[in-house]
Amino acid sequence: MSTAEETTGGEVEPWEEVTPDAARRLLVAAVEAFAERGYHATTTRDIAGRAGMSPAALYIHYKTKEELLHRISRIGHDKALDILRTAARREGSATRRLADAVSSFVRWHAGRRTTARVVQYELDALGPDARAEILALRRQVDAEVRGIIEDGVAAGEFDVLDVHGTTLAVLSLCIDVARWFSVDGPRTPEEVGALYADLVLRMVGAE
Amino acid sequence: MSTAEETTGGEVEPWEEVTPDAARRLLVAAVEAFAERGYHATTTRDIAGRAGMSPAALYIHYKTKEELLHRISRIGHDKALDILRTAARREGSATRRLADAVSSFVRWHAGRRTTARVVQYELDALGPDARAEILALRRQVDAEVRGIIEDGVAAGEFDVLDVHGTTLAVLSLCIDVARWFSVDGPRTPEEVGALYADLVLRMVGAE
DNA sequence: GCCGACGGTGAGCGAGCGCTTAGTGCGGCC
DNA sequence: GGCCGCACTAAGCGCTCGCTCACCGTCGGC
């Protein structure tokens, strides 16, 4: 509940903005391969094979293997930022908005774990320009969370000693979900989202 | 304070258990290279070059590139587990022991970030047998933290709804320090350790 | 019914990979 | 002082990588 659209446990691919169809199939294949084996260990032959195409077909739609990673990273960060902004801009107390932001952000990192893994852990494989672009998006992500925490402190809802440090810890906690979450594990993305929202409210001294 | 020995901000290498000297130099070079570029993107020529040797020298001391990663991972996990055990076995309340465990564990992940990065993020590059061995160590790490939290709950010091979930979150928070911590950043490992100890005590409802 | 555009293929290039092997220089022991 | 053992090197093998190129089938417009 909240970001609406897809809060599914399994991973339905919302890459509908990527066209044509062949380019999208290649991109989805690349997300899976990068998430499973890492960018450097993934071969262009593997990506093309997963998409049911010959190795050469990849280069009709993408200039290089790195361009694939860049596109994935850009779209993923846009989506993550969108989720946080939606929660941050909603009506309600800072407590409610923070719980909302954390639970939807965590649900995304758990439910769409393959995408989140690539987005969060393969940043170093990008070249300097692409990396700089993505880092700018990350600063916006940080600013959204920090904004809610500052609101809560100003309203007297939160008791926080170090706003920047706490923001960092909250985001770190959410992001790392992509590393350990498993669909075979005992928890659903919704359960982890609820647990984490509670833990984060404790961290900021809410209630 | 607490784990004593090396709480240095910079990274003094305590690989003195690795002998002879040439093998240690290669291993230290491998840690740096793996941390900077990842296991798959690192070449054996790069490792040997950093150690001031020819590419072939590596194979006198290690059978394969993977054996290097395995040795690093094993030693690193042993050290991390040792740090947690030392804190967990100390005299004092669960609150004190948890704060101690988190702050020393975090100090290690921040101060020895290059090692921690390899240890925590390159696990998937190991073969099945080596990975199984390392995963067993991770379960012991988990058990140490869970033990302290259970003690605190039993003693009425902590207020925790989901012990397993909270243990997971606490460890996740600490481990992810290796991803974002930078020696050029505004915080020392000691400061992050103190901040995180406070945040974790809040998460378990201490005080 | 032919034709050009275009998404796609098969084969393969040059480079760099992990790893091997034949040989070299040097320190320690009789 | 001669020789053995061994840590180390120069060269290179076989392979796979990212990427390219000459070619091909299909499909809409006239």
Coordinates of C-alpha atoms (C1' of nucleotides) in Angstrom, one line a residue:
Chain A
M1 CA 0.0 0.0 0.0
S2 CA 1.1 3.6 -0.6
T3 CA 3.2 3.7 -3.8
A4 CA 0.4 1.7 -5.3
E5 CA 1.1 0.1 -8.7
E6 CA 3.2 -3.0 -8.0
T7 CA 3.8 -4.2 -4.5
T8 CA 4.1 -7.8 -5.7
G9 CA 6.4 -10.3 -4.0
G10 CA 7.7 -11.7 -7.2
E11 CA 9.4 -9.6 -9.8
V12 CA 7.2 -8.2 -12.5
E13 CA 9.4 -6.1 -14.7
P14 CA 8.2 -2.5 -15.1
W15 CA 10.7 -1.6 -17.9
E16 CA 7.8 -0.6 -20.1
E17 CA 9.6 2.7 -20.8
V18 CA 12.3 0.9 -22.7
T19 CA 11.5 0.4 -26.3
P20 CA 11.6 -1.3 -28.7
D21 CA 10.8 -4.7 -27.4
A22 CA 14.2 -6.3 -28.3
A23 CA 16.0 -3.5 -26.4
R24 CA 13.9 -4.1 -23.3
R25 CA 14.5 -7.9 -23.4
L26 CA 18.2 -7.3 -23.6
L27 CA 18.1 -4.8 -20.7
V28 CA 16.0 -7.2 -18.5
A29 CA 18.5 -10.0 -19.4
A30 CA 21.4 -7.7 -18.4
V31 CA 19.7 -6.9 -15.0
E32 CA 19.4 -10.5 -14.2
A33 CA 22.9 -11.4 -15.3
F34 CA 24.6 -8.4 -13.5
A35 CA 22.6 -9.2 -10.3
E36 CA 23.6 -12.8 -10.3
R37 CA 27.2 -12.6 -11.3
G38 CA 28.3 -9.0 -11.2
Y39 CA 29.0 -6.6 -14.1
H40 CA 32.6 -7.7 -14.7
A41 CA 31.8 -11.4 -14.6
T42 CA 28.9 -11.1 -17.0
T43 CA 29.7 -11.6 -20.7
T44 CA 27.8 -9.9 -23.6
R45 CA 27.3 -13.4 -25.0
D46 CA 25.4 -14.4 -21.7
I47 CA 23.2 -11.3 -21.9
A48 CA 22.3 -11.9 -25.6
G49 CA 21.7 -15.6 -24.9
R50 CA 19.3 -14.8 -22.1
A51 CA 17.4 -12.5 -24.4
G52 CA 17.3 -15.2 -27.1
M53 CA 19.5 -13.4 -29.5
S54 CA 23.0 -13.7 -31.1
P55 CA 25.9 -11.8 -29.4
A56 CA 25.9 -9.2 -32.2
A57 CA 22.3 -8.2 -31.7
L58 CA 23.2 -6.4 -28.5
Y59 CA 25.2 -3.8 -30.4
I60 CA 22.3 -2.8 -32.6
H61 CA 20.5 -1.4 -29.5
Y62 CA 23.4 -0.5 -27.2
K63 CA 26.9 1.0 -28.0
T64 CA 28.7 -0.9 -25.3
K65 CA 28.1 -3.2 -22.4
E66 CA 28.7 -0.2 -20.1
E67 CA 25.8 1.6 -21.7
L68 CA 23.5 -1.1 -20.6
L69 CA 24.7 -0.7 -17.0
H70 CA 24.3 3.0 -17.3
R71 CA 20.7 2.8 -18.5
I72 CA 19.8 0.3 -15.8
S73 CA 21.4 2.4 -13.1
R74 CA 19.7 5.6 -14.3
I75 CA 16.2 4.1 -14.5
G76 CA 16.6 2.3 -11.2
H77 CA 17.8 5.4 -9.4
D78 CA 15.0 7.5 -10.9
K79 CA 12.5 4.9 -9.6
A80 CA 14.1 4.8 -6.1
L81 CA 14.1 8.6 -5.9
D82 CA 10.5 8.7 -7.1
I83 CA 9.4 6.3 -4.3
L84 CA 11.1 8.4 -1.7
R85 CA 9.7 11.7 -3.0
T86 CA 6.2 10.3 -3.1
A87 CA 6.4 9.3 0.5
A88 CA 8.1 12.5 1.6
R89 CA 5.6 14.8 -0.1
R90 CA 2.5 13.1 1.3
E91 CA 0.4 14.8 3.9
G92 CA 0.9 13.8 7.5
S93 CA 3.3 14.0 10.5
A94 CA 7.1 13.4 10.0
T95 CA 6.7 10.2 11.9
R96 CA 4.1 8.9 9.4
R97 CA 6.1 10.2 6.4
L98 CA 9.3 8.6 7.6
A99 CA 7.6 5.2 8.2
D100 CA 6.0 5.4 4.8
A101 CA 9.3 6.3 3.1
V102 CA 11.3 3.6 4.8
S103 CA 8.7 0.9 4.3
S104 CA 8.1 1.6 0.6
F105 CA 11.9 2.1 -0.1
V106 CA 12.6 -1.2 1.7
R107 CA 9.8 -3.0 -0.2
W108 CA 11.3 -1.9 -3.5
H109 CA 14.8 -3.1 -2.5
A110 CA 13.4 -6.4 -1.3
G111 CA 10.7 -7.1 -4.0
R112 CA 12.9 -5.9 -6.9
R113 CA 16.1 -7.1 -5.4
T114 CA 17.8 -8.0 -8.7
T115 CA 17.4 -4.5 -10.0
A116 CA 18.3 -2.9 -6.7
R117 CA 21.4 -5.0 -6.5
V118 CA 22.7 -3.8 -9.8
V119 CA 21.8 -0.2 -9.0
Q120 CA 23.4 -0.1 -5.6
Y121 CA 26.4 -2.3 -6.0
E122 CA 27.7 -2.0 -9.5
L123 CA 28.2 1.8 -9.5
D124 CA 32.0 1.5 -9.6
A125 CA 31.9 -0.2 -12.9
L126 CA 30.6 3.0 -14.6
G127 CA 33.0 5.5 -16.2
P128 CA 33.6 8.8 -14.5
D129 CA 30.8 10.8 -16.3
A130 CA 28.1 8.2 -15.8
R131 CA 29.2 7.7 -12.2
A132 CA 29.0 11.5 -11.5
E133 CA 25.5 11.6 -12.9
I134 CA 24.3 8.8 -10.7
L135 CA 26.0 10.2 -7.6
A136 CA 24.0 13.4 -8.1
L137 CA 20.8 11.3 -7.9
R138 CA 22.1 9.7 -4.8
R139 CA 22.6 13.1 -3.1
Q140 CA 18.9 13.9 -3.9
V141 CA 17.9 10.6 -2.3
D142 CA 19.9 11.5 0.8
A143 CA 18.3 15.0 0.8
E144 CA 14.8 13.6 0.8
V145 CA 15.4 11.4 3.8
R146 CA 17.3 14.1 5.7
G147 CA 14.4 16.5 5.0
I148 CA 11.9 14.3 6.7
I149 CA 14.2 13.8 9.7
E150 CA 14.8 17.5 10.0
D151 CA 11.0 18.1 9.9
G152 CA 10.5 15.7 12.7
V153 CA 13.2 17.3 14.8
A154 CA 11.8 20.7 14.2
A155 CA 8.3 19.5 15.1
G156 CA 9.6 17.9 18.3
E157 CA 8.6 14.5 17.1
F158 CA 12.1 13.1 16.8
D159 CA 15.1 13.1 19.2
V160 CA 18.2 12.9 17.0
L161 CA 21.8 13.9 18.0
D162 CA 23.4 13.7 14.6
V163 CA 21.0 14.3 11.7
H164 CA 23.5 13.6 8.9
G165 CA 24.8 10.5 10.5
T166 CA 21.4 9.2 11.3
T167 CA 20.3 9.9 7.7
L168 CA 23.3 7.9 6.4
A169 CA 22.5 5.0 8.7
V170 CA 18.8 4.9 7.7
L171 CA 19.6 4.8 4.0
S172 CA 22.4 2.3 4.6
L173 CA 20.1 0.0 6.4
C174 CA 17.5 0.2 3.6
I175 CA 19.9 -0.2 0.8
D176 CA 21.7 -3.2 2.3
V177 CA 18.4 -5.1 2.1
A178 CA 19.2 -5.7 -1.5
R179 CA 22.3 -7.6 -0.5
W180 CA 20.8 -10.1 1.9
F181 CA 17.1 -10.4 1.0
S182 CA 16.1 -13.6 -0.6
V183 CA 12.7 -14.7 -2.1
D184 CA 13.4 -18.1 -0.5
G185 CA 13.8 -16.5 2.9
P186 CA 11.2 -16.5 5.7
R187 CA 10.1 -12.8 5.2
T188 CA 8.0 -11.1 2.5
P189 CA 9.1 -7.6 1.3
E190 CA 6.0 -6.2 3.1
E191 CA 7.1 -7.8 6.4
V192 CA 10.7 -6.4 6.1
G193 CA 9.3 -3.0 5.2
A194 CA 7.1 -3.0 8.3
L195 CA 9.9 -4.2 10.6
Y196 CA 12.3 -1.6 9.2
A197 CA 9.9 1.2 9.5
D198 CA 9.5 0.4 13.2
L199 CA 13.3 0.1 13.7
V200 CA 13.9 3.4 12.0
L201 CA 11.3 5.2 14.1
R202 CA 13.1 3.9 17.2
M203 CA 16.4 5.2 15.7
V204 CA 15.1 8.7 15.5
G205 CA 13.4 8.5 18.9
A206 CA 9.8 8.9 17.6
E207 CA 6.8 8.2 19.8
Chain B
M1 CA 39.3 1.2 23.4
S2 CA 38.1 -2.4 24.0
T3 CA 39.5 -4.7 21.3
A4 CA 42.8 -2.9 22.0
E5 CA 45.6 -3.6 19.6
E6 CA 44.9 -1.5 16.5
T7 CA 42.2 1.1 16.6
T8 CA 44.1 3.2 14.0
G9 CA 42.2 5.3 11.5
G10 CA 44.6 4.4 8.7
E11 CA 45.1 0.9 7.6
V12 CA 48.0 -0.9 9.2
E13 CA 48.0 -4.4 7.8
P14 CA 47.9 -7.1 10.5
W15 CA 48.6 -10.0 8.2
E16 CA 51.5 -11.1 10.2
E17 CA 50.1 -14.6 10.3
V18 CA 50.8 -14.9 6.6
T19 CA 54.3 -16.2 5.8
P20 CA 56.7 -16.0 4.1
D21 CA 57.0 -12.3 3.4
A22 CA 56.4 -12.7 -0.4
A23 CA 53.1 -14.5 0.2
R24 CA 52.0 -11.8 2.5
R25 CA 52.9 -9.0 0.1
L26 CA 50.9 -10.8 -2.6
L27 CA 47.9 -11.2 -0.3
V28 CA 48.0 -7.5 0.8
A29 CA 48.2 -6.5 -2.9
A30 CA 45.3 -8.7 -3.7
V31 CA 43.2 -7.2 -0.9
E32 CA 43.8 -3.7 -2.2
A33 CA 43.1 -4.7 -5.8
F34 CA 39.9 -6.7 -5.0
A35 CA 38.6 -3.8 -2.8
E36 CA 39.2 -1.2 -5.5
R37 CA 38.0 -3.0 -8.6
G38 CA 36.3 -6.2 -7.5
Y39 CA 37.5 -9.8 -7.8
H40 CA 36.5 -10.4 -11.4
A41 CA 37.9 -7.1 -12.6
T42 CA 41.3 -7.7 -11.0
T43 CA 44.0 -9.5 -13.0
T44 CA 46.7 -11.7 -11.6
R45 CA 49.1 -9.4 -13.4
D46 CA 47.8 -6.4 -11.4
I47 CA 48.2 -8.2 -8.1
A48 CA 51.7 -9.4 -8.9
G49 CA 52.6 -5.9 -10.1
R50 CA 51.5 -4.3 -6.9
A51 CA 53.6 -6.7 -4.9
G52 CA 56.6 -5.9 -7.2
M53 CA 56.8 -9.3 -8.8
S54 CA 56.3 -10.9 -12.1
P55 CA 52.9 -12.5 -12.9
A56 CA 54.3 -16.0 -12.5
A57 CA 55.5 -15.4 -8.9
L58 CA 51.9 -15.5 -7.7
Y59 CA 51.6 -19.2 -8.6
I60 CA 54.5 -20.2 -6.4
H61 CA 52.6 -19.2 -3.3
Y62 CA 49.0 -19.7 -4.4
K63 CA 47.4 -22.3 -6.6
T64 CA 44.9 -20.0 -8.2
K65 CA 43.5 -16.5 -8.0
E66 CA 40.5 -17.9 -6.2
E67 CA 42.7 -19.3 -3.4
L68 CA 43.9 -15.8 -2.7
L69 CA 40.3 -14.6 -2.2
H70 CA 39.5 -17.7 -0.1
R71 CA 42.5 -17.0 2.2
I72 CA 41.6 -13.3 2.6
S73 CA 37.9 -14.1 3.2
R74 CA 38.8 -16.8 5.8
I75 CA 41.2 -14.6 7.8
G76 CA 38.9 -11.6 7.6
H77 CA 35.9 -13.6 8.8
D78 CA 38.0 -15.1 11.6
K79 CA 39.0 -11.6 12.7
A80 CA 35.4 -10.2 12.5
L81 CA 34.1 -13.2 14.5
D82 CA 36.9 -12.7 17.1
I83 CA 36.0 -9.1 17.6
L84 CA 32.3 -9.9 18.2
R85 CA 33.1 -12.8 20.5
T86 CA 35.5 -10.7 22.6
A87 CA 32.8 -8.1 23.1
A88 CA 30.0 -10.7 23.7
R89 CA 32.0 -12.6 26.3
R90 CA 33.0 -9.6 28.4
E91 CA 31.5 -8.9 31.8
G92 CA 28.6 -6.4 32.0
S93 CA 25.0 -5.8 31.1
A94 CA 23.6 -6.8 27.7
T95 CA 23.3 -3.1 27.0
R96 CA 27.0 -2.6 27.6
R97 CA 28.0 -5.7 25.7
L98 CA 25.8 -4.8 22.7
A99 CA 27.2 -1.3 22.5
D100 CA 30.7 -2.7 22.8
A101 CA 30.1 -5.3 20.1
V102 CA 28.6 -2.8 17.7
S103 CA 31.2 -0.1 18.2
S104 CA 34.2 -2.4 17.8
F105 CA 32.6 -4.3 14.8
V106 CA 31.9 -1.0 13.1
R107 CA 35.3 0.4 13.9
W108 CA 36.8 -2.7 12.1
H109 CA 34.5 -2.3 9.1
A110 CA 35.4 1.4 8.8
G111 CA 39.1 1.4 9.8
R112 CA 40.0 -1.7 7.8
R113 CA 37.5 -0.9 5.1
T114 CA 39.5 -2.4 2.1
T115 CA 39.7 -5.8 3.9
A116 CA 36.1 -5.7 5.0
R117 CA 34.9 -4.8 1.5
V118 CA 36.5 -7.9 0.1
V119 CA 35.3 -10.1 2.9
Q120 CA 31.7 -8.9 2.8
Y121 CA 31.1 -8.3 -0.9
E122 CA 33.1 -10.8 -2.9
L123 CA 31.7 -13.9 -1.3
D124 CA 29.8 -14.9 -4.5
A125 CA 33.1 -15.2 -6.4
L126 CA 34.1 -18.2 -4.3
G127 CA 33.4 -21.8 -5.4
P128 CA 30.7 -23.8 -3.6
D129 CA 33.0 -25.5 -1.0
A130 CA 34.8 -22.3 0.0
R131 CA 31.5 -20.4 0.1
A132 CA 29.9 -23.0 2.4
E133 CA 32.9 -22.7 4.8
I134 CA 32.5 -18.9 4.9
L135 CA 28.8 -19.1 5.3
A136 CA 29.2 -21.3 8.4
L137 CA 31.4 -18.5 9.9
R138 CA 28.7 -16.0 9.1
R139 CA 26.1 -18.0 11.0
Q140 CA 28.4 -17.9 14.0
V141 CA 28.6 -14.1 13.6
D142 CA 24.9 -13.9 13.6
A143 CA 24.6 -16.2 16.6
E144 CA 26.9 -14.0 18.7
V145 CA 24.8 -10.8 18.1
R146 CA 21.5 -12.7 18.5
G147 CA 22.8 -14.1 21.8
I148 CA 23.4 -10.6 23.3
I149 CA 20.0 -9.4 22.1
E150 CA 18.3 -12.5 23.7
D151 CA 20.2 -11.9 26.9
G152 CA 19.0 -8.3 27.0
V153 CA 15.4 -9.3 26.3
A154 CA 15.5 -12.0 29.1
A155 CA 17.0 -9.5 31.5
G156 CA 14.3 -7.0 30.7
E157 CA 16.8 -4.5 29.4
F158 CA 15.6 -4.6 25.8
D159 CA 12.2 -4.3 24.2
V160 CA 12.4 -6.2 20.9
L161 CA 9.4 -7.6 18.8
D162 CA 11.4 -9.7 16.3
V163 CA 14.7 -10.9 17.6
H164 CA 15.8 -12.6 14.4
G165 CA 14.8 -9.6 12.3
T166 CA 16.5 -7.1 14.6
T167 CA 19.7 -9.2 14.6
L168 CA 19.7 -9.2 10.9
A169 CA 19.1 -5.4 10.7
V170 CA 21.9 -4.7 13.3
L171 CA 24.4 -6.8 11.4
S172 CA 23.3 -5.4 8.1
L173 CA 23.8 -1.8 9.4
C174 CA 27.3 -2.6 10.6
I175 CA 28.4 -4.5 7.5
D176 CA 27.2 -1.8 5.1
V177 CA 29.7 0.6 6.7
A178 CA 32.3 -1.1 4.5
R179 CA 30.4 0.1 1.4
W180 CA 30.1 3.8 2.2
F181 CA 32.9 4.6 4.6
S182 CA 35.7 6.7 3.2
V183 CA 38.8 7.9 4.9
D184 CA 38.3 11.2 3.2
G185 CA 34.9 11.6 4.8
P186 CA 34.1 13.7 7.8
R187 CA 33.9 10.9 10.3
T188 CA 36.6 8.8 12.0
P189 CA 35.9 5.0 12.6
E190 CA 35.6 5.8 16.3
E191 CA 32.9 8.4 15.7
V192 CA 30.9 6.1 13.4
G193 CA 31.3 3.3 16.0
A194 CA 29.9 5.5 18.8
L195 CA 27.0 6.8 16.6
Y196 CA 26.1 3.3 15.6
A197 CA 26.2 1.9 19.1
D198 CA 23.7 4.6 20.1
L199 CA 21.5 3.9 17.2
V200 CA 21.5 0.1 17.8
L201 CA 20.6 0.6 21.5
R202 CA 17.7 2.7 20.3
M203 CA 16.7 -0.1 17.9
V204 CA 16.5 -2.7 20.7
G205 CA 14.7 -0.2 23.1
A206 CA 17.5 -0.1 25.7
E207 CA 17.6 2.5 28.5
Chain C
dG1 C1' 6.3 -8.2 -58.0
dC2 C1' 10.3 -5.8 -57.2
dC3 C1' 13.2 -2.9 -53.9
dG4 C1' 15.1 -0.6 -50.1
dA5 C1' 15.4 -0.3 -45.1
dC6 C1' 16.4 -2.5 -41.2
dG7 C1' 16.6 -5.8 -37.4
dG8 C1' 19.1 -9.7 -36.9
dT9 C1' 23.0 -13.5 -37.7
dG10 C1' 27.6 -16.3 -38.3
dA11 C1' 32.1 -15.9 -38.2
dG12 C1' 35.9 -13.9 -36.5
dC13 C1' 39.4 -10.0 -35.1
dG14 C1' 42.7 -8.2 -31.8
dA15 C1' 43.5 -8.0 -27.1
dG16 C1' 44.0 -9.6 -22.6
dC17 C1' 43.0 -13.2 -19.5
dG18 C1' 44.6 -17.3 -16.0
dC19 C1' 48.0 -20.1 -15.8
dT20 C1' 52.4 -23.1 -17.3
dT21 C1' 57.1 -24.1 -18.3
dA22 C1' 61.9 -23.8 -19.2
dG23 C1' 65.4 -21.4 -17.6
dT24 C1' 68.2 -18.1 -14.3
dG25 C1' 70.5 -16.0 -10.4
dC26 C1' 71.8 -16.5 -5.8
dG27 C1' 72.5 -18.1 -0.9
dG28 C1' 73.9 -22.0 2.1
dC29 C1' 76.5 -26.3 2.9
dC30 C1' 80.2 -29.6 2.3
Chain D
dG1 C1' 85.0 -23.4 -4.6
dG2 C1' 81.7 -26.2 -6.6
dC3 C1' 77.1 -27.6 -6.5
dC4 C1' 72.4 -28.1 -5.2
dG5 C1' 67.8 -26.1 -4.1
dC6 C1' 64.6 -22.9 -4.7
dA7 C1' 62.4 -18.3 -5.2
dC8 C1' 61.6 -16.0 -9.1
dT9 C1' 61.4 -14.5 -14.3
dA10 C1' 60.6 -14.3 -19.6
dA11 C1' 58.0 -16.1 -22.7
dG12 C1' 54.1 -17.8 -24.3
dC13 C1' 49.8 -21.3 -24.6
dG14 C1' 45.0 -21.9 -25.1
dC15 C1' 41.1 -19.5 -24.4
dT16 C1' 37.5 -16.2 -23.9
dC17 C1' 36.5 -11.5 -24.0
dG18 C1' 34.1 -7.1 -26.1
dC19 C1' 33.1 -5.8 -30.3
dT20 C1' 32.8 -5.6 -35.8
dC21 C1' 31.5 -6.7 -40.4
dA22 C1' 29.7 -8.8 -44.4
dC23 C1' 25.6 -10.8 -45.3
dC24 C1' 20.5 -12.2 -45.0
dG25 C1' 15.3 -12.6 -44.4
dT26 C1' 11.2 -10.0 -44.0
dC27 C1' 8.0 -6.5 -44.7
dG28 C1' 5.7 -2.0 -46.2
dG29 C1' 5.3 1.2 -50.4
dC30 C1' 4.7 1.7 -55.3

